Amino acid sequence: GENVEQHPSTLSVQEGDSAVIKCTYSDSASNYFPWYKQELGKGPQLIIDIRSNVGEKKDQRIAVTLNKTAKHFSLHITETQPEDSAVYFCAASIDTNAGKSTFGDGTTLTVKP
Amino acid sequence: DAGITQSPRHKVTETGTPVTLRCHQTENHRYMYWYRQDPGHGLRLIHYSYGVKDTDKGEVSDGYSVSRSKTEDFLLTLESATSSQTSVYFCAISVTAYGYTFGSGTRLTVV
């Protein structure tokens, strides 16, 4: 089955700096890659996603890049703010497989004011 | 989260007792999922459903069963709870199998 590895497990940045979280996946058939943000005591929330026919996608301060050949994808957050502090999860799935997602182990991002 | 609720939010139960967690959605989404979240393991799929009475196993299904008799409800049952099933359980829904909306979670402690 699919295996998703996520790095780093913890990341601390100064407010205003950029943060980058990287994930690799093993199943070349995976074609949908969402990212979730989980705040303390809440369920994960979808923040951005990318499909395998796209190399990059941006939404304001958040961007995701995908390298299908190398089987890795990354989340980039620019101009970080304290409210970006949370746990971030990457995931990989195959859209014809009932949307079953395999998740990375998560990255705890701390943005210091 | 709007459109999806989990109950109970917290539960403490004894080893060997059966436990049922409920996920209820008002979105009429086709796909529903149960995940468990443990430190160092991220989110792992227990069972999922792709329609009424259509369910299948995920990667950590041993000791769990599910039922979906109505579109809006997806029940997760621990047949005989064990301490290894102490976890936070999340239900998720999806309309197109792209991207999930998660519930707020159920924190289950087995003593």
PDB file of C-alpha atoms in Angstrom:
ATOM      1  CA  GLY A   1       0.000   0.000   0.000  1.00  0.00           C
ATOM      2  CA  GLU A   2       0.834   3.671  -0.043  1.00  0.00           C
ATOM      3  CA  ASN A   3       3.457   5.052   2.360  1.00  0.00           C
ATOM      4  CA  VAL A   4       3.784   8.770   3.028  1.00  0.00           C
ATOM      5  CA  GLU A   5       6.769  10.237   4.851  1.00  0.00           C
ATOM      6  CA  GLN A   6       6.701  13.798   6.154  1.00  0.00           C
ATOM      7  CA  HIS A   7       9.570  16.030   7.286  1.00  0.00           C
ATOM      8  CA  PRO A   8      10.370  17.729   9.537  1.00  0.00           C
ATOM      9  CA  SER A   9       8.335  16.542  12.507  1.00  0.00           C
ATOM     10  CA  THR A  10       8.754  19.921  14.207  1.00  0.00           C
ATOM     11  CA  LEU A  11       9.518  23.329  12.736  1.00  0.00           C
ATOM     12  CA  SER A  12      10.010  26.626  14.511  1.00  0.00           C
ATOM     13  CA  VAL A  13      10.242  29.916  12.616  1.00  0.00           C
ATOM     14  CA  GLN A  14      10.168  33.612  13.383  1.00  0.00           C
ATOM     15  CA  GLU A  15       7.083  35.565  12.429  1.00  0.00           C
ATOM     16  CA  GLY A  16       7.446  36.801   8.867  1.00  0.00           C
ATOM     17  CA  ASP A  17       9.784  34.003   7.798  1.00  0.00           C
ATOM     18  CA  SER A  18       8.842  31.221   5.386  1.00  0.00           C
ATOM     19  CA  ALA A  19       8.130  27.615   6.345  1.00  0.00           C
ATOM     20  CA  VAL A  20       8.509  24.550   4.135  1.00  0.00           C
ATOM     21  CA  ILE A  21       7.197  21.056   4.874  1.00  0.00           C
ATOM     22  CA  LYS A  22       8.096  18.151   2.606  1.00  0.00           C
ATOM     23  CA  CYS A  23       6.425  14.812   1.914  1.00  0.00           C
ATOM     24  CA  THR A  24       7.327  11.807  -0.180  1.00  0.00           C
ATOM     25  CA  TYR A  25       4.987   9.045  -1.332  1.00  0.00           C
ATOM     26  CA  SER A  26       5.600   5.548  -2.613  1.00  0.00           C
ATOM     27  CA  ASP A  27       2.677   4.658  -4.907  1.00  0.00           C
ATOM     28  CA  SER A  28       3.108   6.152  -8.365  1.00  0.00           C
ATOM     29  CA  ALA A  29      -0.649   5.701  -8.928  1.00  0.00           C
ATOM     30  CA  SER A  30      -1.454   8.380  -6.308  1.00  0.00           C
ATOM     31  CA  ASN A  31      -2.855  11.424  -8.034  1.00  0.00           C
ATOM     32  CA  TYR A  32      -4.364  13.671  -5.367  1.00  0.00           C
ATOM     33  CA  PHE A  33      -2.373  15.377  -2.593  1.00  0.00           C
ATOM     34  CA  PRO A  34      -4.190  17.411   0.056  1.00  0.00           C
ATOM     35  CA  TRP A  35      -2.749  19.313   3.008  1.00  0.00           C
ATOM     36  CA  TYR A  36      -4.544  19.707   6.313  1.00  0.00           C
ATOM     37  CA  LYS A  37      -4.050  22.048   9.253  1.00  0.00           C
ATOM     38  CA  GLN A  38      -5.013  20.868  12.723  1.00  0.00           C
ATOM     39  CA  GLU A  39      -5.369  23.278  15.595  1.00  0.00           C
ATOM     40  CA  LEU A  40      -5.333  22.094  19.186  1.00  0.00           C
ATOM     41  CA  GLY A  41      -8.459  20.178  20.129  1.00  0.00           C
ATOM     42  CA  LYS A  42      -9.959  20.320  16.634  1.00  0.00           C
ATOM     43  CA  GLY A  43     -10.223  18.097  13.617  1.00  0.00           C
ATOM     44  CA  PRO A  44      -7.889  18.616  10.641  1.00  0.00           C
ATOM     45  CA  GLN A  45      -9.020  21.198   8.096  1.00  0.00           C
ATOM     46  CA  LEU A  46      -8.236  21.085   4.388  1.00  0.00           C
ATOM     47  CA  ILE A  47      -6.149  24.127   3.456  1.00  0.00           C
ATOM     48  CA  ILE A  48      -4.898  23.369  -0.052  1.00  0.00           C
ATOM     49  CA  ASP A  49      -4.651  20.458  -2.448  1.00  0.00           C
ATOM     50  CA  ILE A  50      -3.015  19.569  -5.739  1.00  0.00           C
ATOM     51  CA  ARG A  51      -3.712  16.994  -8.424  1.00  0.00           C
ATOM     52  CA  SER A  52      -1.085  15.117 -10.359  1.00  0.00           C
ATOM     53  CA  ASN A  53      -1.663  17.035 -13.585  1.00  0.00           C
ATOM     54  CA  VAL A  54      -0.555  20.269 -11.902  1.00  0.00           C
ATOM     55  CA  GLY A  55       2.952  21.178 -10.749  1.00  0.00           C
ATOM     56  CA  GLU A  56       2.168  24.080  -8.452  1.00  0.00           C
ATOM     57  CA  LYS A  57      -0.815  25.746  -6.831  1.00  0.00           C
ATOM     58  CA  LYS A  58      -1.005  28.933  -4.768  1.00  0.00           C
ATOM     59  CA  ASP A  59      -3.591  30.386  -2.437  1.00  0.00           C
ATOM     60  CA  GLN A  60      -2.507  33.681  -0.907  1.00  0.00           C
ATOM     61  CA  ARG A  61       0.396  32.875   1.455  1.00  0.00           C
ATOM     62  CA  ILE A  62       0.200  29.124   0.905  1.00  0.00           C
ATOM     63  CA  ALA A  63       1.576  27.169  -2.034  1.00  0.00           C
ATOM     64  CA  VAL A  64       2.039  23.507  -2.823  1.00  0.00           C
ATOM     65  CA  THR A  65       4.447  22.004  -5.343  1.00  0.00           C
ATOM     66  CA  LEU A  66       4.454  18.493  -6.774  1.00  0.00           C
ATOM     67  CA  ASN A  67       7.276  16.559  -8.419  1.00  0.00           C
ATOM     68  CA  LYS A  68       5.717  13.381  -9.824  1.00  0.00           C
ATOM     69  CA  THR A  69       8.994  11.991 -11.084  1.00  0.00           C
ATOM     70  CA  ALA A  70      10.605  12.163  -7.665  1.00  0.00           C
ATOM     71  CA  LYS A  71       7.327  11.391  -5.898  1.00  0.00           C
ATOM     72  CA  HIS A  72       7.479  14.281  -3.519  1.00  0.00           C
ATOM     73  CA  PHE A  73       5.378  17.344  -2.746  1.00  0.00           C
ATOM     74  CA  SER A  74       5.858  20.319  -0.478  1.00  0.00           C
ATOM     75  CA  LEU A  75       3.879  22.952   1.396  1.00  0.00           C
ATOM     76  CA  HIS A  76       5.248  26.479   1.438  1.00  0.00           C
ATOM     77  CA  ILE A  77       3.935  29.140   3.814  1.00  0.00           C
ATOM     78  CA  THR A  78       5.251  32.662   3.310  1.00  0.00           C
ATOM     79  CA  GLU A  79       5.110  35.621   5.709  1.00  0.00           C
ATOM     80  CA  THR A  80       4.225  33.327   8.595  1.00  0.00           C
ATOM     81  CA  GLN A  81       1.992  34.609  11.381  1.00  0.00           C
ATOM     82  CA  PRO A  82       1.429  33.292  14.926  1.00  0.00           C
ATOM     83  CA  GLU A  83      -1.964  31.963  13.856  1.00  0.00           C
ATOM     84  CA  ASP A  84      -0.191  29.638  11.417  1.00  0.00           C
ATOM     85  CA  SER A  85       1.045  27.674  14.448  1.00  0.00           C
ATOM     86  CA  ALA A  86      -0.578  24.237  14.221  1.00  0.00           C
ATOM     87  CA  VAL A  87       0.045  20.644  13.137  1.00  0.00           C
ATOM     88  CA  TYR A  88       0.142  20.176   9.383  1.00  0.00           C
ATOM     89  CA  PHE A  89      -0.530  16.868   7.647  1.00  0.00           C
ATOM     90  CA  CYS A  90       0.125  15.876   4.071  1.00  0.00           C
ATOM     91  CA  ALA A  91      -1.773  13.032   2.431  1.00  0.00           C
ATOM     92  CA  ALA A  92      -1.853  11.045  -0.794  1.00  0.00           C
ATOM     93  CA  SER A  93      -4.737   9.246  -2.448  1.00  0.00           C
ATOM     94  CA  ILE A  94      -5.968   7.760  -5.710  1.00  0.00           C
ATOM     95  CA  ASP A  95      -9.172   9.383  -6.891  1.00  0.00           C
ATOM     96  CA  THR A  96     -10.631   6.115  -8.176  1.00  0.00           C
ATOM     97  CA  ASN A  97     -10.066   4.391  -4.849  1.00  0.00           C
ATOM     98  CA  ALA A  98     -12.968   5.819  -2.835  1.00  0.00           C
ATOM     99  CA  GLY A  99     -10.753   8.705  -1.786  1.00  0.00           C
ATOM    100  CA  LYS A 100      -8.886   6.712   0.829  1.00  0.00           C
ATOM    101  CA  SER A 101      -6.065   8.936   1.947  1.00  0.00           C
ATOM    102  CA  THR A 102      -2.773   7.892   3.494  1.00  0.00           C
ATOM    103  CA  PHE A 103      -1.435  10.565   5.829  1.00  0.00           C
ATOM    104  CA  GLY A 104       2.026  11.623   6.861  1.00  0.00           C
ATOM    105  CA  ASP A 105       2.818  11.719  10.563  1.00  0.00           C
ATOM    106  CA  GLY A 106       2.426  15.482  10.809  1.00  0.00           C
ATOM    107  CA  THR A 107       4.608  18.556  11.329  1.00  0.00           C
ATOM    108  CA  THR A 108       4.189  20.785  14.364  1.00  0.00           C
ATOM    109  CA  LEU A 109       4.812  24.349  13.194  1.00  0.00           C
ATOM    110  CA  THR A 110       5.497  27.040  15.778  1.00  0.00           C
ATOM    111  CA  VAL A 111       5.653  30.662  14.676  1.00  0.00           C
ATOM    112  CA  LYS A 112       7.382  32.826  17.250  1.00  0.00           C
ATOM    113  CA  PRO A 113       6.275  36.462  17.478  1.00  0.00           C
TER     114      PRO A 113
ATOM    115  CA  ASP B   1     -17.360  21.448  11.926  1.00  0.00           C
ATOM    116  CA  ALA B   2     -20.351  22.446   9.919  1.00  0.00           C
ATOM    117  CA  GLY B   3     -22.381  19.504   8.646  1.00  0.00           C
ATOM    118  CA  ILE B   4     -20.628  16.750  10.560  1.00  0.00           C
ATOM    119  CA  THR B   5     -20.913  15.875  14.220  1.00  0.00           C
ATOM    120  CA  GLN B   6     -19.354  13.135  16.293  1.00  0.00           C
ATOM    121  CA  SER B   7     -20.688  11.719  19.522  1.00  0.00           C
ATOM    122  CA  PRO B   8     -19.698  11.343  22.220  1.00  0.00           C
ATOM    123  CA  ARG B   9     -16.835  13.862  22.382  1.00  0.00           C
ATOM    124  CA  HIS B  10     -15.198  12.043  25.274  1.00  0.00           C
ATOM    125  CA  LYS B  11     -15.624   8.556  26.649  1.00  0.00           C
ATOM    126  CA  VAL B  12     -13.933   6.417  29.253  1.00  0.00           C
ATOM    127  CA  THR B  13     -14.697   2.729  29.134  1.00  0.00           C
ATOM    128  CA  GLU B  14     -13.426  -0.478  30.666  1.00  0.00           C
ATOM    129  CA  THR B  15     -11.414  -3.157  28.911  1.00  0.00           C
ATOM    130  CA  GLY B  16     -13.624  -5.790  27.340  1.00  0.00           C
ATOM    131  CA  THR B  17     -16.746  -3.661  26.958  1.00  0.00           C
ATOM    132  CA  PRO B  18     -18.291  -2.836  23.573  1.00  0.00           C
ATOM    133  CA  VAL B  19     -18.245   0.799  22.498  1.00  0.00           C
ATOM    134  CA  THR B  20     -20.034   2.561  19.638  1.00  0.00           C
ATOM    135  CA  LEU B  21     -19.025   5.927  18.239  1.00  0.00           C
ATOM    136  CA  ARG B  22     -21.389   7.857  16.019  1.00  0.00           C
ATOM    137  CA  CYS B  23     -20.746  10.117  13.068  1.00  0.00           C
ATOM    138  CA  HIS B  24     -23.651  12.140  11.692  1.00  0.00           C
ATOM    139  CA  GLN B  25     -23.588  14.327   8.579  1.00  0.00           C
ATOM    140  CA  THR B  26     -26.146  16.703   7.116  1.00  0.00           C
ATOM    141  CA  GLU B  27     -24.308  17.153   3.790  1.00  0.00           C
ATOM    142  CA  ASN B  28     -25.608  14.044   2.001  1.00  0.00           C
ATOM    143  CA  HIS B  29     -22.021  13.140   1.072  1.00  0.00           C
ATOM    144  CA  ARG B  30     -21.405   9.706  -0.390  1.00  0.00           C
ATOM    145  CA  TYR B  31     -18.096   8.912   1.276  1.00  0.00           C
ATOM    146  CA  MET B  32     -17.522   8.576   5.010  1.00  0.00           C
ATOM    147  CA  TYR B  33     -14.369   7.498   6.844  1.00  0.00           C
ATOM    148  CA  TRP B  34     -13.170   6.615  10.315  1.00  0.00           C
ATOM    149  CA  TYR B  35      -9.578   7.428  11.248  1.00  0.00           C
ATOM    150  CA  ARG B  36      -7.686   7.130  14.498  1.00  0.00           C
ATOM    151  CA  GLN B  37      -4.996   9.579  15.526  1.00  0.00           C
ATOM    152  CA  ASP B  38      -2.135   8.544  17.771  1.00  0.00           C
ATOM    153  CA  PRO B  39       1.097  10.378  18.617  1.00  0.00           C
ATOM    154  CA  GLY B  40       3.782   9.537  16.077  1.00  0.00           C
ATOM    155  CA  HIS B  41       1.356   7.763  13.732  1.00  0.00           C
ATOM    156  CA  GLY B  42      -0.574  10.557  12.132  1.00  0.00           C
ATOM    157  CA  LEU B  43      -4.044   9.532  10.996  1.00  0.00           C
ATOM    158  CA  ARG B  44      -4.694   5.898  10.105  1.00  0.00           C
ATOM    159  CA  LEU B  45      -7.757   4.646   8.256  1.00  0.00           C
ATOM    160  CA  ILE B  46      -9.923   2.160  10.151  1.00  0.00           C
ATOM    161  CA  HIS B  47     -12.941   1.695   7.862  1.00  0.00           C
ATOM    162  CA  TYR B  48     -14.677   3.639   5.174  1.00  0.00           C
ATOM    163  CA  SER B  49     -18.011   3.714   3.372  1.00  0.00           C
ATOM    164  CA  TYR B  50     -18.841   4.548  -0.232  1.00  0.00           C
ATOM    165  CA  GLY B  51     -22.613   4.311   0.147  1.00  0.00           C
ATOM    166  CA  VAL B  52     -25.431   2.957   2.294  1.00  0.00           C
ATOM    167  CA  LYS B  53     -24.479  -0.545   3.415  1.00  0.00           C
ATOM    168  CA  ASP B  54     -21.269  -0.329   1.353  1.00  0.00           C
ATOM    169  CA  THR B  55     -18.245  -0.443   3.638  1.00  0.00           C
ATOM    170  CA  ASP B  56     -14.685  -1.717   3.506  1.00  0.00           C
ATOM    171  CA  LYS B  57     -11.645  -2.108   5.689  1.00  0.00           C
ATOM    172  CA  GLY B  58      -8.775   0.287   6.097  1.00  0.00           C
ATOM    173  CA  GLU B  59      -5.239  -0.377   7.283  1.00  0.00           C
ATOM    174  CA  VAL B  60      -6.039  -0.790  11.008  1.00  0.00           C
ATOM    175  CA  SER B  61      -9.456  -2.493  10.997  1.00  0.00           C
ATOM    176  CA  ASP B  62      -8.789  -5.364  13.424  1.00  0.00           C
ATOM    177  CA  GLY B  63     -11.072  -5.105  16.461  1.00  0.00           C
ATOM    178  CA  TYR B  64     -13.422  -2.616  14.777  1.00  0.00           C
ATOM    179  CA  SER B  65     -16.640  -2.929  12.818  1.00  0.00           C
ATOM    180  CA  VAL B  66     -18.814  -0.329  11.102  1.00  0.00           C
ATOM    181  CA  SER B  67     -22.329   0.093   9.848  1.00  0.00           C
ATOM    182  CA  ARG B  68     -24.048   2.564   7.583  1.00  0.00           C
ATOM    183  CA  SER B  69     -27.790   2.023   7.349  1.00  0.00           C
ATOM    184  CA  LYS B  70     -28.540   5.624   6.348  1.00  0.00           C
ATOM    185  CA  THR B  71     -26.587   8.123   4.271  1.00  0.00           C
ATOM    186  CA  GLU B  72     -26.193  10.453   7.236  1.00  0.00           C
ATOM    187  CA  ASP B  73     -24.940   8.022   9.889  1.00  0.00           C
ATOM    188  CA  PHE B  74     -21.731   6.004  10.087  1.00  0.00           C
ATOM    189  CA  LEU B  75     -21.197   4.004  13.262  1.00  0.00           C
ATOM    190  CA  LEU B  76     -17.886   2.636  14.521  1.00  0.00           C
ATOM    191  CA  THR B  77     -18.034  -0.230  17.034  1.00  0.00           C
ATOM    192  CA  LEU B  78     -15.231  -1.581  19.133  1.00  0.00           C
ATOM    193  CA  GLU B  79     -16.392  -5.118  19.771  1.00  0.00           C
ATOM    194  CA  SER B  80     -14.378  -5.593  22.974  1.00  0.00           C
ATOM    195  CA  ALA B  81     -12.338  -2.530  23.855  1.00  0.00           C
ATOM    196  CA  THR B  82      -8.624  -2.907  24.626  1.00  0.00           C
ATOM    197  CA  SER B  83      -6.101  -0.421  25.977  1.00  0.00           C
ATOM    198  CA  SER B  84      -4.449  -0.268  22.546  1.00  0.00           C
ATOM    199  CA  GLN B  85      -7.654   1.298  21.234  1.00  0.00           C
ATOM    200  CA  THR B  86      -7.220   4.340  23.455  1.00  0.00           C
ATOM    201  CA  SER B  87      -7.014   7.074  20.850  1.00  0.00           C
ATOM    202  CA  VAL B  88      -8.688  10.059  19.277  1.00  0.00           C
ATOM    203  CA  TYR B  89     -11.149   8.979  16.598  1.00  0.00           C
ATOM    204  CA  PHE B  90     -12.043  11.217  13.691  1.00  0.00           C
ATOM    205  CA  CYS B  91     -14.842  10.829  11.232  1.00  0.00           C
ATOM    206  CA  ALA B  92     -14.512  12.460   7.820  1.00  0.00           C
ATOM    207  CA  ILE B  93     -16.844  12.995   4.885  1.00  0.00           C
ATOM    208  CA  SER B  94     -16.229  13.662   1.225  1.00  0.00           C
ATOM    209  CA  VAL B  95     -18.562  14.340  -1.662  1.00  0.00           C
ATOM    210  CA  THR B  96     -16.214  13.507  -4.516  1.00  0.00           C
ATOM    211  CA  ALA B  97     -13.425  11.506  -2.820  1.00  0.00           C
ATOM    212  CA  TYR B  98     -11.331  14.681  -3.137  1.00  0.00           C
ATOM    213  CA  GLY B  99     -10.569  16.293   0.194  1.00  0.00           C
ATOM    214  CA  TYR B 100     -12.182  15.601   3.524  1.00  0.00           C
ATOM    215  CA  THR B 101     -14.233  17.518   6.024  1.00  0.00           C
ATOM    216  CA  PHE B 102     -13.394  16.188   9.466  1.00  0.00           C
ATOM    217  CA  GLY B 103     -15.496  16.086  12.586  1.00  0.00           C
ATOM    218  CA  SER B 104     -14.239  17.389  15.921  1.00  0.00           C
ATOM    219  CA  GLY B 105     -13.164  13.968  17.131  1.00  0.00           C
ATOM    220  CA  THR B 106     -13.956  11.559  19.971  1.00  0.00           C
ATOM    221  CA  ARG B 107     -11.348  11.042  22.653  1.00  0.00           C
ATOM    222  CA  LEU B 108     -11.669   7.448  23.853  1.00  0.00           C
ATOM    223  CA  THR B 109      -9.863   6.108  26.897  1.00  0.00           C
ATOM    224  CA  VAL B 110      -9.923   2.382  27.665  1.00  0.00           C
ATOM    225  CA  VAL B 111      -8.971   1.583  31.264  1.00  0.00           C
TER     226      VAL B 111
END
